[in-house]
Amino acid sequence: MAMNIAAGGGSGGRRRRKRPVMAEINVTPMVDVMLVLLIIFMVAAPLLTTSIDIDLPIARGGAQIQSNSPPLTLSVKRTGGGCNSQVELYLGDSPVAPAEMESKIKAIRTTRSETDNVVYLRGDKDVCYTDMMKLLGQIRTAGFKANIVIVPEQGS
């Protein structure tokens, strides 16, 4: 036994080989972590969205009303300034002063029947929201129902 110790140089008779350095990256733990995160996000994502259940009515096209008189249209065009400033109003094709608009609509209301109580409000794209809401209020005060006319963009 003394002989083995002397020959081995004190390392127990076996020479340990050093392992070569591994130059590869082990991807398996990273894939495992990513799959766990994917599952967590898939479970948590529906819980983060809140929705309000609304039972929407079903709309069907109504019958067109046949009338001898043309529909009453009120066109609004912004001529300058910011909101609540300069707008031009046209009742049908004739210009109307903003101060006289409500009285003219009330006068027209007295001549129309119950079936012709709709005003089509056409607004320029530059008209402010507050101007349109004021006009809608005046139309409703005069006893008309108001429909806002929207023209879709080209190509949509």
PDB file of C-alpha atoms in Angstrom:
ATOM      1  CA  MET A   1       0.000   0.000   0.000  1.00  0.00           C
ATOM      2  CA  ALA A   2       2.855   2.307   0.691  1.00  0.00           C
ATOM      3  CA  MET A   3       3.985   1.657  -2.756  1.00  0.00           C
ATOM      4  CA  ASN A   4       0.790   2.814  -4.327  1.00  0.00           C
ATOM      5  CA  ILE A   5       0.831   6.066  -2.445  1.00  0.00           C
ATOM      6  CA  ALA A   6       4.344   6.834  -3.532  1.00  0.00           C
ATOM      7  CA  ALA A   7       3.699   5.971  -7.128  1.00  0.00           C
ATOM      8  CA  GLY A   8       0.456   7.825  -7.381  1.00  0.00           C
ATOM      9  CA  GLY A   9       1.808  11.025  -6.019  1.00  0.00           C
ATOM     10  CA  GLY A  10      -0.758  11.204  -3.193  1.00  0.00           C
ATOM     11  CA  SER A  11      -3.867  11.321  -5.314  1.00  0.00           C
ATOM     12  CA  GLY A  12      -5.258   7.943  -4.368  1.00  0.00           C
ATOM     13  CA  GLY A  13      -3.813   6.065  -7.289  1.00  0.00           C
ATOM     14  CA  ARG A  14      -6.028   7.622  -9.940  1.00  0.00           C
ATOM     15  CA  ARG A  15      -5.306  10.577 -11.987  1.00  0.00           C
ATOM     16  CA  ARG A  16      -8.278  12.884 -12.438  1.00  0.00           C
ATOM     17  CA  ARG A  17      -8.855  14.190 -15.869  1.00  0.00           C
ATOM     18  CA  LYS A  18     -10.108  17.706 -16.263  1.00  0.00           C
ATOM     19  CA  ARG A  19     -13.296  17.968 -18.273  1.00  0.00           C
ATOM     20  CA  PRO A  20     -13.070  20.201 -21.295  1.00  0.00           C
ATOM     21  CA  VAL A  21     -15.003  23.468 -21.053  1.00  0.00           C
ATOM     22  CA  MET A  22     -18.479  23.227 -22.653  1.00  0.00           C
ATOM     23  CA  ALA A  23     -18.922  25.892 -25.309  1.00  0.00           C
ATOM     24  CA  GLU A  24     -22.610  25.144 -26.030  1.00  0.00           C
ATOM     25  CA  ILE A  25     -25.582  26.928 -24.503  1.00  0.00           C
ATOM     26  CA  ASN A  26     -28.229  24.739 -22.956  1.00  0.00           C
ATOM     27  CA  VAL A  27     -31.518  26.082 -24.347  1.00  0.00           C
ATOM     28  CA  THR A  28     -33.848  23.660 -22.577  1.00  0.00           C
ATOM     29  CA  PRO A  29     -34.232  25.658 -19.307  1.00  0.00           C
ATOM     30  CA  MET A  30     -34.935  28.848 -21.263  1.00  0.00           C
ATOM     31  CA  VAL A  31     -37.640  27.109 -23.324  1.00  0.00           C
ATOM     32  CA  ASP A  32     -39.214  25.753 -20.142  1.00  0.00           C
ATOM     33  CA  VAL A  33     -39.360  29.218 -18.590  1.00  0.00           C
ATOM     34  CA  MET A  34     -40.828  30.738 -21.750  1.00  0.00           C
ATOM     35  CA  LEU A  35     -43.549  28.077 -21.933  1.00  0.00           C
ATOM     36  CA  VAL A  36     -44.497  28.670 -18.298  1.00  0.00           C
ATOM     37  CA  LEU A  37     -44.696  32.435 -18.940  1.00  0.00           C
ATOM     38  CA  LEU A  38     -46.802  31.833 -22.042  1.00  0.00           C
ATOM     39  CA  ILE A  39     -49.286  29.755 -20.058  1.00  0.00           C
ATOM     40  CA  ILE A  40     -49.450  32.391 -17.315  1.00  0.00           C
ATOM     41  CA  PHE A  41     -50.192  35.168 -19.815  1.00  0.00           C
ATOM     42  CA  MET A  42     -52.750  33.050 -21.672  1.00  0.00           C
ATOM     43  CA  VAL A  43     -54.634  32.441 -18.438  1.00  0.00           C
ATOM     44  CA  ALA A  44     -54.291  36.016 -17.124  1.00  0.00           C
ATOM     45  CA  ALA A  45     -55.146  37.932 -20.330  1.00  0.00           C
ATOM     46  CA  PRO A  46     -58.907  37.205 -20.341  1.00  0.00           C
ATOM     47  CA  LEU A  47     -59.101  38.181 -16.683  1.00  0.00           C
ATOM     48  CA  LEU A  48     -57.638  41.632 -17.377  1.00  0.00           C
ATOM     49  CA  THR A  49     -60.260  42.628 -19.944  1.00  0.00           C
ATOM     50  CA  THR A  50     -63.557  43.856 -18.602  1.00  0.00           C
ATOM     51  CA  SER A  51     -66.598  43.885 -20.771  1.00  0.00           C
ATOM     52  CA  ILE A  52     -70.093  45.140 -20.289  1.00  0.00           C
ATOM     53  CA  ASP A  53     -72.769  42.827 -21.587  1.00  0.00           C
ATOM     54  CA  ILE A  54     -75.202  44.814 -23.677  1.00  0.00           C
ATOM     55  CA  ASP A  55     -78.179  43.323 -25.426  1.00  0.00           C
ATOM     56  CA  LEU A  56     -78.305  45.384 -28.617  1.00  0.00           C
ATOM     57  CA  PRO A  57     -81.579  45.715 -30.511  1.00  0.00           C
ATOM     58  CA  ILE A  58     -81.947  44.317 -33.986  1.00  0.00           C
ATOM     59  CA  ALA A  59     -82.402  47.067 -36.566  1.00  0.00           C
ATOM     60  CA  ARG A  60     -84.335  46.579 -39.734  1.00  0.00           C
ATOM     61  CA  GLY A  61     -84.822  48.949 -42.608  1.00  0.00           C
ATOM     62  CA  GLY A  62     -88.049  50.877 -42.277  1.00  0.00           C
ATOM     63  CA  ALA A  63     -90.387  51.942 -44.989  1.00  0.00           C
ATOM     64  CA  GLN A  64     -89.507  55.113 -46.794  1.00  0.00           C
ATOM     65  CA  ILE A  65     -91.832  57.973 -46.098  1.00  0.00           C
ATOM     66  CA  GLN A  66     -93.348  59.322 -49.258  1.00  0.00           C
ATOM     67  CA  SER A  67     -93.925  63.048 -49.017  1.00  0.00           C
ATOM     68  CA  ASN A  68     -94.505  65.744 -51.549  1.00  0.00           C
ATOM     69  CA  SER A  69     -92.274  68.257 -49.805  1.00  0.00           C
ATOM     70  CA  PRO A  70     -88.496  67.960 -49.972  1.00  0.00           C
ATOM     71  CA  PRO A  71     -86.739  67.065 -46.719  1.00  0.00           C
ATOM     72  CA  LEU A  72     -85.691  69.990 -44.553  1.00  0.00           C
ATOM     73  CA  THR A  73     -81.901  70.224 -44.454  1.00  0.00           C
ATOM     74  CA  LEU A  74     -79.798  72.533 -42.329  1.00  0.00           C
ATOM     75  CA  SER A  75     -76.231  72.873 -43.566  1.00  0.00           C
ATOM     76  CA  VAL A  76     -73.457  74.288 -41.379  1.00  0.00           C
ATOM     77  CA  LYS A  77     -70.197  75.637 -42.733  1.00  0.00           C
ATOM     78  CA  ARG A  78     -67.387  77.135 -40.678  1.00  0.00           C
ATOM     79  CA  THR A  79     -66.054  80.345 -42.181  1.00  0.00           C
ATOM     80  CA  GLY A  80     -63.301  81.185 -39.734  1.00  0.00           C
ATOM     81  CA  GLY A  81     -62.164  81.461 -36.156  1.00  0.00           C
ATOM     82  CA  GLY A  82     -62.207  78.812 -33.493  1.00  0.00           C
ATOM     83  CA  CYS A  83     -65.104  77.011 -31.899  1.00  0.00           C
ATOM     84  CA  ASN A  84     -68.300  78.957 -31.155  1.00  0.00           C
ATOM     85  CA  SER A  85     -67.424  81.593 -33.692  1.00  0.00           C
ATOM     86  CA  GLN A  86     -68.160  82.141 -37.342  1.00  0.00           C
ATOM     87  CA  VAL A  87     -70.443  79.658 -39.039  1.00  0.00           C
ATOM     88  CA  GLU A  88     -72.736  79.998 -42.004  1.00  0.00           C
ATOM     89  CA  LEU A  89     -76.147  78.332 -41.826  1.00  0.00           C
ATOM     90  CA  TYR A  90     -78.166  77.293 -44.843  1.00  0.00           C
ATOM     91  CA  LEU A  91     -81.785  76.200 -44.485  1.00  0.00           C
ATOM     92  CA  GLY A  92     -82.306  74.238 -47.655  1.00  0.00           C
ATOM     93  CA  ASP A  93     -80.352  76.344 -50.173  1.00  0.00           C
ATOM     94  CA  SER A  94     -80.963  79.772 -48.649  1.00  0.00           C
ATOM     95  CA  PRO A  95     -78.592  81.338 -46.096  1.00  0.00           C
ATOM     96  CA  VAL A  96     -79.982  81.993 -42.611  1.00  0.00           C
ATOM     97  CA  ALA A  97     -78.569  84.170 -39.824  1.00  0.00           C
ATOM     98  CA  PRO A  98     -77.769  82.136 -36.688  1.00  0.00           C
ATOM     99  CA  ALA A  99     -79.981  84.417 -34.575  1.00  0.00           C
ATOM    100  CA  GLU A 100     -83.014  83.841 -36.850  1.00  0.00           C
ATOM    101  CA  MET A 101     -82.517  80.103 -37.337  1.00  0.00           C
ATOM    102  CA  GLU A 102     -84.631  78.854 -34.431  1.00  0.00           C
ATOM    103  CA  SER A 103     -87.589  81.138 -35.223  1.00  0.00           C
ATOM    104  CA  LYS A 104     -87.543  80.086 -38.899  1.00  0.00           C
ATOM    105  CA  ILE A 105     -87.502  76.397 -37.983  1.00  0.00           C
ATOM    106  CA  LYS A 106     -90.430  76.932 -35.583  1.00  0.00           C
ATOM    107  CA  ALA A 107     -92.364  78.700 -38.361  1.00  0.00           C
ATOM    108  CA  ILE A 108     -91.674  75.806 -40.735  1.00  0.00           C
ATOM    109  CA  ARG A 109     -92.775  73.330 -38.038  1.00  0.00           C
ATOM    110  CA  THR A 110     -96.248  74.864 -37.954  1.00  0.00           C
ATOM    111  CA  THR A 111     -96.687  74.256 -41.693  1.00  0.00           C
ATOM    112  CA  ARG A 112     -95.471  70.634 -41.718  1.00  0.00           C
ATOM    113  CA  SER A 113     -97.393  67.526 -40.765  1.00  0.00           C
ATOM    114  CA  GLU A 114     -96.406  65.098 -38.009  1.00  0.00           C
ATOM    115  CA  THR A 115     -94.784  62.737 -40.506  1.00  0.00           C
ATOM    116  CA  ASP A 116     -92.497  65.462 -41.868  1.00  0.00           C
ATOM    117  CA  ASN A 117     -90.901  66.408 -38.570  1.00  0.00           C
ATOM    118  CA  VAL A 118     -87.299  65.486 -39.399  1.00  0.00           C
ATOM    119  CA  VAL A 119     -84.443  67.919 -40.065  1.00  0.00           C
ATOM    120  CA  TYR A 120     -81.298  66.615 -41.728  1.00  0.00           C
ATOM    121  CA  LEU A 121     -78.287  68.382 -40.235  1.00  0.00           C
ATOM    122  CA  ARG A 122     -75.263  68.486 -42.517  1.00  0.00           C
ATOM    123  CA  GLY A 123     -72.034  69.759 -41.020  1.00  0.00           C
ATOM    124  CA  ASP A 124     -68.751  70.663 -42.626  1.00  0.00           C
ATOM    125  CA  LYS A 125     -65.816  68.634 -41.303  1.00  0.00           C
ATOM    126  CA  ASP A 126     -64.281  71.805 -39.845  1.00  0.00           C
ATOM    127  CA  VAL A 127     -67.356  72.708 -37.752  1.00  0.00           C
ATOM    128  CA  CYS A 128     -66.794  72.302 -34.017  1.00  0.00           C
ATOM    129  CA  TYR A 129     -68.706  69.777 -31.994  1.00  0.00           C
ATOM    130  CA  THR A 130     -70.166  72.480 -29.734  1.00  0.00           C
ATOM    131  CA  ASP A 131     -71.675  74.324 -32.705  1.00  0.00           C
ATOM    132  CA  MET A 132     -73.353  71.142 -33.917  1.00  0.00           C
ATOM    133  CA  MET A 133     -74.711  70.347 -30.445  1.00  0.00           C
ATOM    134  CA  LYS A 134     -76.169  73.847 -30.102  1.00  0.00           C
ATOM    135  CA  LEU A 135     -77.934  73.443 -33.431  1.00  0.00           C
ATOM    136  CA  LEU A 136     -79.232  70.013 -32.448  1.00  0.00           C
ATOM    137  CA  GLY A 137     -80.656  71.566 -29.277  1.00  0.00           C
ATOM    138  CA  GLN A 138     -82.356  74.335 -31.249  1.00  0.00           C
ATOM    139  CA  ILE A 139     -83.829  71.824 -33.694  1.00  0.00           C
ATOM    140  CA  ARG A 140     -85.188  69.722 -30.820  1.00  0.00           C
ATOM    141  CA  THR A 141     -86.607  72.822 -29.126  1.00  0.00           C
ATOM    142  CA  ALA A 142     -88.446  73.710 -32.338  1.00  0.00           C
ATOM    143  CA  GLY A 143     -90.192  70.314 -32.259  1.00  0.00           C
ATOM    144  CA  PHE A 144     -88.262  68.497 -34.948  1.00  0.00           C
ATOM    145  CA  LYS A 145     -86.311  65.273 -34.815  1.00  0.00           C
ATOM    146  CA  ALA A 146     -82.744  65.665 -36.033  1.00  0.00           C
ATOM    147  CA  ASN A 147     -80.719  63.331 -38.219  1.00  0.00           C
ATOM    148  CA  ILE A 148     -77.054  64.073 -38.734  1.00  0.00           C
ATOM    149  CA  VAL A 149     -75.965  63.361 -42.278  1.00  0.00           C
ATOM    150  CA  ILE A 150     -72.613  61.597 -42.516  1.00  0.00           C
ATOM    151  CA  VAL A 151     -70.807  61.160 -45.797  1.00  0.00           C
ATOM    152  CA  PRO A 152     -68.326  58.253 -45.773  1.00  0.00           C
ATOM    153  CA  GLU A 153     -64.769  58.819 -46.915  1.00  0.00           C
ATOM    154  CA  GLN A 154     -63.837  57.779 -50.421  1.00  0.00           C
ATOM    155  CA  GLY A 155     -62.583  54.206 -50.567  1.00  0.00           C
ATOM    156  CA  SER A 156     -64.071  53.079 -47.241  1.00  0.00           C
TER     157      SER A 156
END
